[in-house]
Amino acid sequence: NVAEAAKILDHDHFGLKDVKERILEFLSVLQLKQDRKSPILCFVGPPGVGKTSLGKSIANAMGRKFVRMSLGGIKDEAEIRGHRRTYLGALPGRILQGLKKAGSSNPVFMLDEIDKIGSDFRGDPASALLEVLDPQQNYAFNDHFLELDYDLSSVMFIATANLLDTIPGPLLDRMDVITLPGYTPYEKRQIARRYLVPRQIRDNGLEGRKISFPLKSIDRIINSYTREAGVRSLERTIGTVLRKVARKVVDGTFDPAADSVVTPEAVRKYLGVPKFLMDEIGKKPEVGTATGMAWTSVGGTILQVEAIMMPGKGELKLTGSLGDVMKESALTAFSFIRSKASEFHIDPEVFRKNDFHIHVPDGATPKDGPSAGVTLSTALISLLTGKPVRSQFAMTGEITLRGRITAVGGIKEKVIGALRAGVRDIILPEENRKDLEDVPDEVREKLHFHFVSEAGQAWKLAIENMGKA
């Protein structure tokens, strides 16, 4: 029943709209065509976003048994295909053992951590999985112990991975990849309210004590004590707060009037000094400083790019743990500005008599990628013209040698991170206009978006009194 399955998925998991739609599409096809081969899904995303628990929900929604097999660190091919019976202590492979444990020939079979398979002299388990995860071949899977063809085509295999880079190409090609990008602060708040707080109250023996956790307290934990894409650390931190309350109950110092509501002040008292400070934009416009947007594994954030010049010979220095691609973006931006110096009334002698230094705080965090190109160019042109950059603007986009601004990735995470930091105006490449569909409505309504295809357009928007575009 597809409608019932939709209810179960919505009850077990908040958000994850694309993943749920994909599962319900598969169930709809299965209803129409009974002999449909099961797809091979691969959930990719950072730790703690619910990849494994989603597999259990899918099995629950489909009314099938659930089997989980962790592939992390497996190096022996016999773990997949089984041992030949000539060996002492020979066993079937873990695929058939899993089916035996489930007592079903069509369970939901989760292959956890498929990106962490190893290989050594005992064979390559990833290569053995090529047959298992191919619907055109796995109807006749041959286990060395069984020595009979076994039909795996009705098993629904779901793989999970943190990264795609370490999965061999032929194996990745057999799977339908679904990306779980991590939760927005709004989604984390709802997950905490609906699932994490009730579970931690139960696990810490506080049922019946009428403990309440206001949304402001949850926000305080999300913003000041955790920084992650998933919700594992959030749940642990909520558990830490509730253990402090449990201790008060046992000591007899629990005051129902004062302690039953966990206020933001109580969170600060229980957890101590905040571990993370909110990224914030500058309060006033500055010359030679521009705000960029970055994607990280724990969500979006903002980057301040600083540029100064001093007497020298025209050298460009780059600091801030920048990768090769980001350094090349800075050189590209610098060369483009030099080529257009006369258009912006910049004296060419400036480039011969001064050295330029670009720095991206914080210096200890490695940064790479081309998406800071427009930010680097804005900081440089502001420095050279002496005109300040408006502080409420943040931007992202790759710059070419001719000054074109091209598309970049991670728009949803970057936009959410910028809003959290107090940004109100965002400059995006024209080619990324389509990506705004992925940005939640409650985020989109609070921001003004400006789309550009040339560097001059971005400068005119972000820099005060920038006449030439």
XYZ file of C-alpha atoms in Angstrom:
469
model
C 0.000 0.000 0.000
C 1.842 3.089 -1.282
C -0.217 5.564 0.794
C 0.506 3.581 3.966
C 4.210 3.366 3.057
C 4.302 7.174 2.610
C 2.845 7.597 6.128
C 5.443 5.245 7.642
C 8.344 7.054 5.916
C 7.027 10.464 7.031
C 6.550 9.202 10.580
C 10.082 7.771 10.843
C 12.020 10.556 9.065
C 11.584 14.314 8.773
C 12.506 15.893 5.390
C 14.443 13.751 2.850
C 11.777 14.455 0.223
C 13.756 13.174 -2.812
C 14.635 9.878 -1.130
C 11.042 9.208 -0.067
C 9.755 9.982 -3.578
C 12.243 7.512 -5.088
C 11.099 4.741 -2.707
C 7.386 5.406 -3.379
C 8.032 5.389 -7.157
C 9.665 1.962 -6.817
C 6.698 0.645 -4.777
C 4.261 2.006 -7.373
C 6.109 0.185 -10.181
C 6.186 -2.996 -8.100
C 2.387 -2.860 -7.770
C 1.919 -2.465 -11.532
C 4.517 -5.069 -12.597
C 4.938 -7.960 -10.173
C 8.144 -9.408 -11.704
C 9.992 -6.079 -11.532
C 13.657 -6.490 -10.572
C 14.558 -4.568 -7.421
C 16.762 -1.500 -7.943
C 20.165 -1.080 -6.301
C 20.110 2.167 -4.319
C 23.151 3.902 -2.839
C 22.626 6.558 -0.146
C 25.570 8.956 -0.037
C 25.973 11.607 2.645
C 27.872 12.730 5.729
C 27.706 10.717 8.981
C 24.565 11.019 11.078
C 22.031 12.011 8.395
C 20.002 8.802 8.768
C 21.211 6.550 5.935
C 21.086 3.281 7.905
C 17.854 4.051 9.762
C 16.251 4.971 6.427
C 16.901 1.395 5.258
C 14.975 0.054 8.266
C 12.094 2.437 7.502
C 11.993 1.257 3.872
C 11.794 -2.384 4.996
C 9.059 -1.419 7.454
C 7.135 0.500 4.778
C 7.369 -2.411 2.323
C 6.522 -5.074 4.897
C 9.806 -6.893 4.198
C 12.503 -8.305 6.484
C 15.605 -6.150 7.062
C 19.209 -7.413 6.949
C 22.274 -5.239 7.539
C 25.832 -6.166 6.593
C 28.731 -3.847 7.408
C 31.385 -3.817 4.697
C 33.794 -1.519 6.553
C 37.286 -3.056 6.575
C 36.339 -6.301 4.744
C 39.349 -7.510 2.704
C 38.480 -11.131 1.939
C 36.520 -12.002 -1.203
C 35.230 -15.160 0.525
C 33.155 -12.918 2.841
C 30.966 -12.194 -0.209
C 31.232 -15.372 -2.316
C 31.806 -17.977 0.418
C 34.678 -20.508 0.821
C 35.108 -23.603 -1.303
C 34.146 -26.699 0.659
C 37.663 -28.153 0.428
C 38.734 -25.732 3.214
C 38.440 -26.571 6.881
C 35.759 -24.396 8.498
C 34.301 -23.344 5.118
C 31.179 -21.163 5.287
C 28.743 -19.624 2.797
C 29.265 -15.946 1.972
C 27.630 -13.267 4.103
C 25.053 -12.502 1.400
C 23.519 -15.988 1.701
C 24.027 -16.028 5.485
C 22.029 -12.771 5.636
C 19.171 -14.296 3.606
C 19.187 -17.337 5.891
C 19.038 -15.071 8.962
C 16.132 -13.109 7.455
C 14.287 -16.305 6.511
C 13.199 -14.591 3.301
C 14.375 -14.491 -0.308
C 13.311 -10.853 -0.859
C 14.449 -8.806 2.177
C 15.757 -5.256 2.169
C 19.511 -5.944 2.337
C 21.645 -3.034 3.540
C 25.329 -2.979 2.555
C 26.682 -0.438 5.043
C 29.882 1.590 4.404
C 30.471 0.351 0.854
C 33.114 3.064 0.402
C 35.342 1.466 3.080
C 35.987 -1.946 1.478
C 39.671 -2.926 1.380
C 41.554 -5.486 -0.744
C 44.656 -7.654 -0.228
C 46.141 -11.019 -1.324
C 42.822 -12.757 -0.461
C 41.033 -10.998 -3.332
C 39.004 -7.859 -3.851
C 35.528 -7.916 -2.226
C 34.461 -4.871 -4.303
C 34.948 -6.910 -7.483
C 32.895 -9.783 -6.009
C 30.070 -7.305 -5.367
C 29.905 -6.444 -9.085
C 27.831 -9.590 -9.706
C 25.702 -9.156 -6.557
C 24.753 -5.554 -7.446
C 23.895 -6.067 -11.111
C 20.201 -6.884 -11.754
C 21.220 -8.394 -15.139
C 23.544 -10.926 -13.452
C 22.414 -11.534 -9.889
C 19.513 -13.819 -10.858
C 22.226 -16.512 -11.022
C 24.600 -15.597 -8.182
C 27.100 -18.393 -7.578
C 28.287 -18.927 -4.011
C 31.456 -21.075 -3.803
C 30.139 -23.020 -0.788
C 26.682 -23.678 -2.246
C 27.910 -24.354 -5.813
C 24.406 -23.644 -7.080
C 23.010 -20.557 -8.773
C 20.888 -18.518 -6.380
C 18.420 -15.839 -7.537
C 19.095 -12.491 -5.820
C 17.065 -10.386 -8.269
C 14.134 -9.903 -5.867
C 16.378 -8.742 -2.984
C 16.342 -4.953 -2.577
C 19.977 -3.963 -2.010
C 20.668 -0.579 -0.417
C 24.282 0.562 -0.085
C 25.448 3.466 2.088
C 28.597 5.569 1.752
C 30.081 8.782 3.112
C 32.103 9.494 -0.074
C 31.841 8.412 -3.704
C 35.552 8.887 -4.447
C 36.699 5.571 -2.958
C 34.002 3.400 -4.614
C 35.383 1.684 -7.760
C 33.851 3.067 -10.991
C 32.265 -0.199 -12.277
C 30.603 -0.761 -8.865
C 29.299 2.811 -8.685
C 27.898 2.460 -12.209
C 25.600 -0.374 -11.064
C 23.930 1.711 -8.339
C 21.287 4.425 -8.360
C 22.983 7.143 -6.260
C 20.771 9.273 -3.978
C 22.532 12.097 -2.135
C 21.531 13.064 1.409
C 23.141 16.504 1.752
C 22.710 17.039 5.501
C 20.049 18.874 7.447
C 19.287 22.587 7.580
C 19.004 24.223 11.050
C 15.203 24.284 10.615
C 15.151 20.530 9.866
C 17.453 19.790 12.822
C 15.139 21.733 15.119
C 12.117 19.688 13.977
C 14.042 16.384 14.249
C 15.149 17.290 17.788
C 11.614 18.283 18.818
C 9.880 15.242 17.321
C 12.407 12.444 17.808
C 15.591 13.236 19.738
C 14.218 15.003 22.843
C 11.426 12.417 23.533
C 13.923 9.557 23.025
C 16.543 11.087 25.344
C 13.917 11.871 28.023
C 12.929 8.188 27.876
C 16.551 6.894 27.820
C 17.554 9.040 30.813
C 14.684 7.893 33.024
C 12.871 11.236 33.079
C 9.480 10.036 31.835
C 6.669 11.322 34.002
C 8.695 14.313 35.205
C 7.073 16.668 32.644
C 10.461 17.864 31.329
C 10.086 20.310 28.423
C 12.744 21.500 25.963
C 11.703 24.815 24.296
C 12.730 25.459 20.675
C 15.008 28.331 21.791
C 17.037 25.876 23.888
C 17.305 23.459 20.945
C 18.472 26.367 18.738
C 21.107 27.271 21.341
C 22.507 23.708 21.229
C 22.424 23.568 17.397
C 24.196 26.920 16.944
C 26.607 27.041 19.895
C 27.460 23.454 20.849
C 27.254 21.322 17.681
C 28.469 21.795 14.146
C 27.678 18.834 11.920
C 25.647 17.791 8.886
C 23.757 15.049 10.726
C 22.153 14.928 14.167
C 24.252 12.431 16.173
C 26.198 15.080 18.079
C 22.961 17.019 18.639
C 21.346 13.973 20.243
C 24.419 13.327 22.429
C 24.415 16.963 23.615
C 20.682 16.860 24.436
C 21.438 13.650 26.375
C 24.230 15.463 28.299
C 21.777 18.194 29.389
C 19.152 15.650 30.476
C 21.723 13.634 32.462
C 22.451 16.781 34.486
C 18.696 17.043 35.181
C 18.597 13.320 36.129
C 21.451 13.879 38.601
C 19.433 16.689 40.247
C 16.424 14.370 40.557
C 18.540 11.674 42.273
C 20.291 14.205 44.567
C 16.931 15.609 45.633
C 17.798 19.126 44.392
C 15.313 19.012 41.484
C 12.832 21.897 41.696
C 9.779 21.125 39.462
C 8.991 24.841 39.095
C 12.479 25.913 37.980
C 14.116 22.795 36.502
C 11.314 21.114 34.506
C 11.703 23.646 31.651
C 15.228 23.538 30.131
C 15.744 27.218 29.222
C 18.599 28.560 27.033
C 20.212 29.880 30.250
C 20.033 26.390 31.771
C 21.668 24.939 28.622
C 24.546 27.431 29.051
C 24.854 26.452 32.745
C 24.831 22.708 32.065
C 27.136 22.710 28.996
C 29.518 25.542 29.880
C 31.213 27.899 27.431
C 29.838 27.666 23.836
C 32.147 25.589 21.614
C 31.281 27.412 18.394
C 30.759 31.064 17.657
C 28.324 32.067 14.949
C 29.895 33.242 11.689
C 28.948 36.882 11.326
C 29.342 39.402 8.550
C 31.088 42.710 9.202
C 28.970 45.523 10.576
C 30.247 48.263 8.219
C 31.503 48.357 4.592
C 35.282 47.942 4.244
C 37.761 48.447 1.422
C 39.502 45.257 0.254
C 37.252 42.833 2.184
C 34.532 40.703 0.554
C 32.296 37.945 1.924
C 32.214 34.628 0.095
C 30.188 31.469 0.687
C 31.692 28.020 1.149
C 30.424 24.453 1.263
C 31.750 22.179 4.022
C 30.890 18.631 5.104
C 28.953 20.120 8.042
C 26.906 22.538 5.930
C 27.444 26.000 4.478
C 29.488 28.824 5.955
C 30.815 32.245 4.984
C 34.421 33.211 4.189
C 35.930 36.646 4.614
C 38.466 37.419 1.862
C 40.968 40.169 2.704
C 43.297 41.963 0.274
C 45.999 44.571 0.966
C 48.812 46.165 -1.043
C 52.220 47.443 -0.006
C 55.280 48.838 -1.809
C 57.012 46.125 -3.812
C 57.531 44.681 -7.303
C 54.066 43.474 -8.361
C 54.030 40.057 -6.660
C 50.805 38.358 -5.524
C 50.944 36.423 -2.231
C 48.185 34.004 -1.187
C 47.720 32.668 2.355
C 45.069 30.840 4.387
C 45.738 27.109 3.645
C 44.475 27.516 0.065
C 44.461 24.543 -2.315
C 45.819 24.686 -5.875
C 42.421 25.339 -7.486
C 41.677 28.278 -5.174
C 45.158 29.761 -5.789
C 44.545 29.533 -9.536
C 41.191 31.322 -9.054
C 43.012 34.193 -7.313
C 45.612 34.413 -10.117
C 42.826 34.367 -12.737
C 40.954 37.187 -10.952
C 44.176 39.223 -10.622
C 45.065 38.798 -14.313
C 41.545 39.774 -15.414
C 41.620 42.962 -13.298
C 45.057 43.896 -14.649
C 43.817 43.450 -18.214
C 40.847 45.779 -17.530
C 42.744 48.362 -15.420
C 42.109 51.283 -17.801
C 38.332 50.648 -17.821
C 38.210 51.047 -14.051
C 40.558 54.070 -13.990
C 43.343 52.121 -12.264
C 46.881 53.411 -12.922
C 48.933 50.520 -14.494
C 51.935 51.686 -12.443
C 50.138 50.407 -9.303
C 50.831 46.832 -10.438
C 54.556 47.490 -10.960
C 55.255 49.363 -7.731
C 53.206 47.321 -5.216
C 52.948 43.794 -3.889
C 49.485 42.339 -3.239
C 48.537 39.943 -0.459
C 45.249 37.977 -0.301
C 44.372 36.143 2.907
C 41.363 33.918 3.689
C 40.825 33.376 7.452
C 40.794 31.105 9.357
C 44.303 30.146 8.374
C 44.375 26.628 9.868
C 41.379 25.321 7.886
C 42.280 23.936 4.411
C 40.195 25.503 1.614
C 39.950 24.629 -2.050
C 37.676 24.860 -5.070
C 36.938 27.451 -7.752
C 33.797 28.988 -6.211
C 35.592 31.867 -4.461
C 36.670 33.432 -7.784
C 34.069 36.229 -7.767
C 34.780 36.985 -4.062
C 38.541 37.222 -4.655
C 38.024 39.538 -7.641
C 35.627 41.767 -5.643
C 38.110 42.167 -2.769
C 40.894 43.059 -5.243
C 38.891 45.591 -7.294
C 37.654 47.215 -4.055
C 41.268 47.556 -2.884
C 42.447 49.029 -6.210
C 39.594 51.532 -6.582
C 39.440 52.429 -2.864
C 35.671 51.819 -2.765
C 34.188 49.744 0.110
C 32.243 46.488 -0.349
C 28.692 46.498 1.073
C 28.737 44.362 4.201
C 25.310 42.706 3.766
C 26.356 41.037 0.476
C 27.770 37.505 0.125
C 28.701 35.888 -3.179
C 29.845 32.704 -4.874
C 30.852 31.817 -8.426
C 33.833 30.751 -10.530
C 35.563 33.468 -12.588
C 37.133 32.923 -16.011
C 40.061 34.818 -17.528
C 37.609 36.921 -19.547
C 35.566 37.852 -16.464
C 32.624 35.495 -16.949
C 30.982 34.113 -13.775
C 30.154 30.402 -14.106
C 28.125 27.913 -12.057
C 29.276 26.271 -8.815
C 27.829 23.556 -6.535
C 26.433 23.360 -2.989
C 24.045 26.320 -3.448
C 21.474 25.094 -0.878
C 24.050 24.680 1.927
C 25.836 27.938 1.069
C 22.623 29.984 1.088
C 21.507 28.547 4.447
C 24.954 29.235 5.955
C 24.886 32.832 4.659
C 21.438 33.492 6.164
C 22.626 32.145 9.519
C 25.543 34.618 9.418
C 23.237 37.609 8.897
C 23.593 38.049 5.118
C 20.608 39.622 3.370
C 21.746 39.914 -0.288
C 23.302 37.060 -2.228
C 25.080 37.219 -5.593
C 24.886 33.953 -7.559
C 25.930 32.944 -11.100
C 23.068 33.164 -13.620
C 23.661 29.468 -14.410
C 22.750 28.600 -10.782
C 19.275 30.179 -10.965
C 17.750 26.703 -11.339
C 19.313 25.569 -8.011
C 17.091 27.922 -6.006
C 14.328 25.305 -6.332
C 16.263 23.172 -3.792
C 16.469 26.003 -1.228
C 13.729 25.734 1.463
C 10.954 28.347 1.201
C 11.541 29.670 4.732
C 15.158 30.484 3.738
C 14.336 31.924 0.296
C 11.770 34.368 1.680
C 14.337 36.083 3.930
C 16.941 36.797 1.227
C 17.348 38.896 -1.925
C 19.025 37.036 -4.798
C 20.991 38.772 -7.570
C 22.089 36.739 -10.598
C 25.149 37.754 -12.616
C 27.052 36.409 -15.608
C 29.936 38.947 -15.685
C 32.318 40.081 -12.941
C 31.446 43.730 -13.633
C 27.788 43.084 -12.750
C 28.794 41.564 -9.402
C 31.094 44.504 -8.596
C 28.383 47.049 -9.446
C 26.014 45.340 -6.975
C 28.479 44.706 -4.131
C 30.759 47.771 -4.231
C 29.539 51.234 -3.237
C 29.639 53.921 -5.989
C 31.010 51.431 -8.543
C 30.012 53.339 -11.655
C 31.721 51.246 -14.321
C 30.269 47.784 -14.907
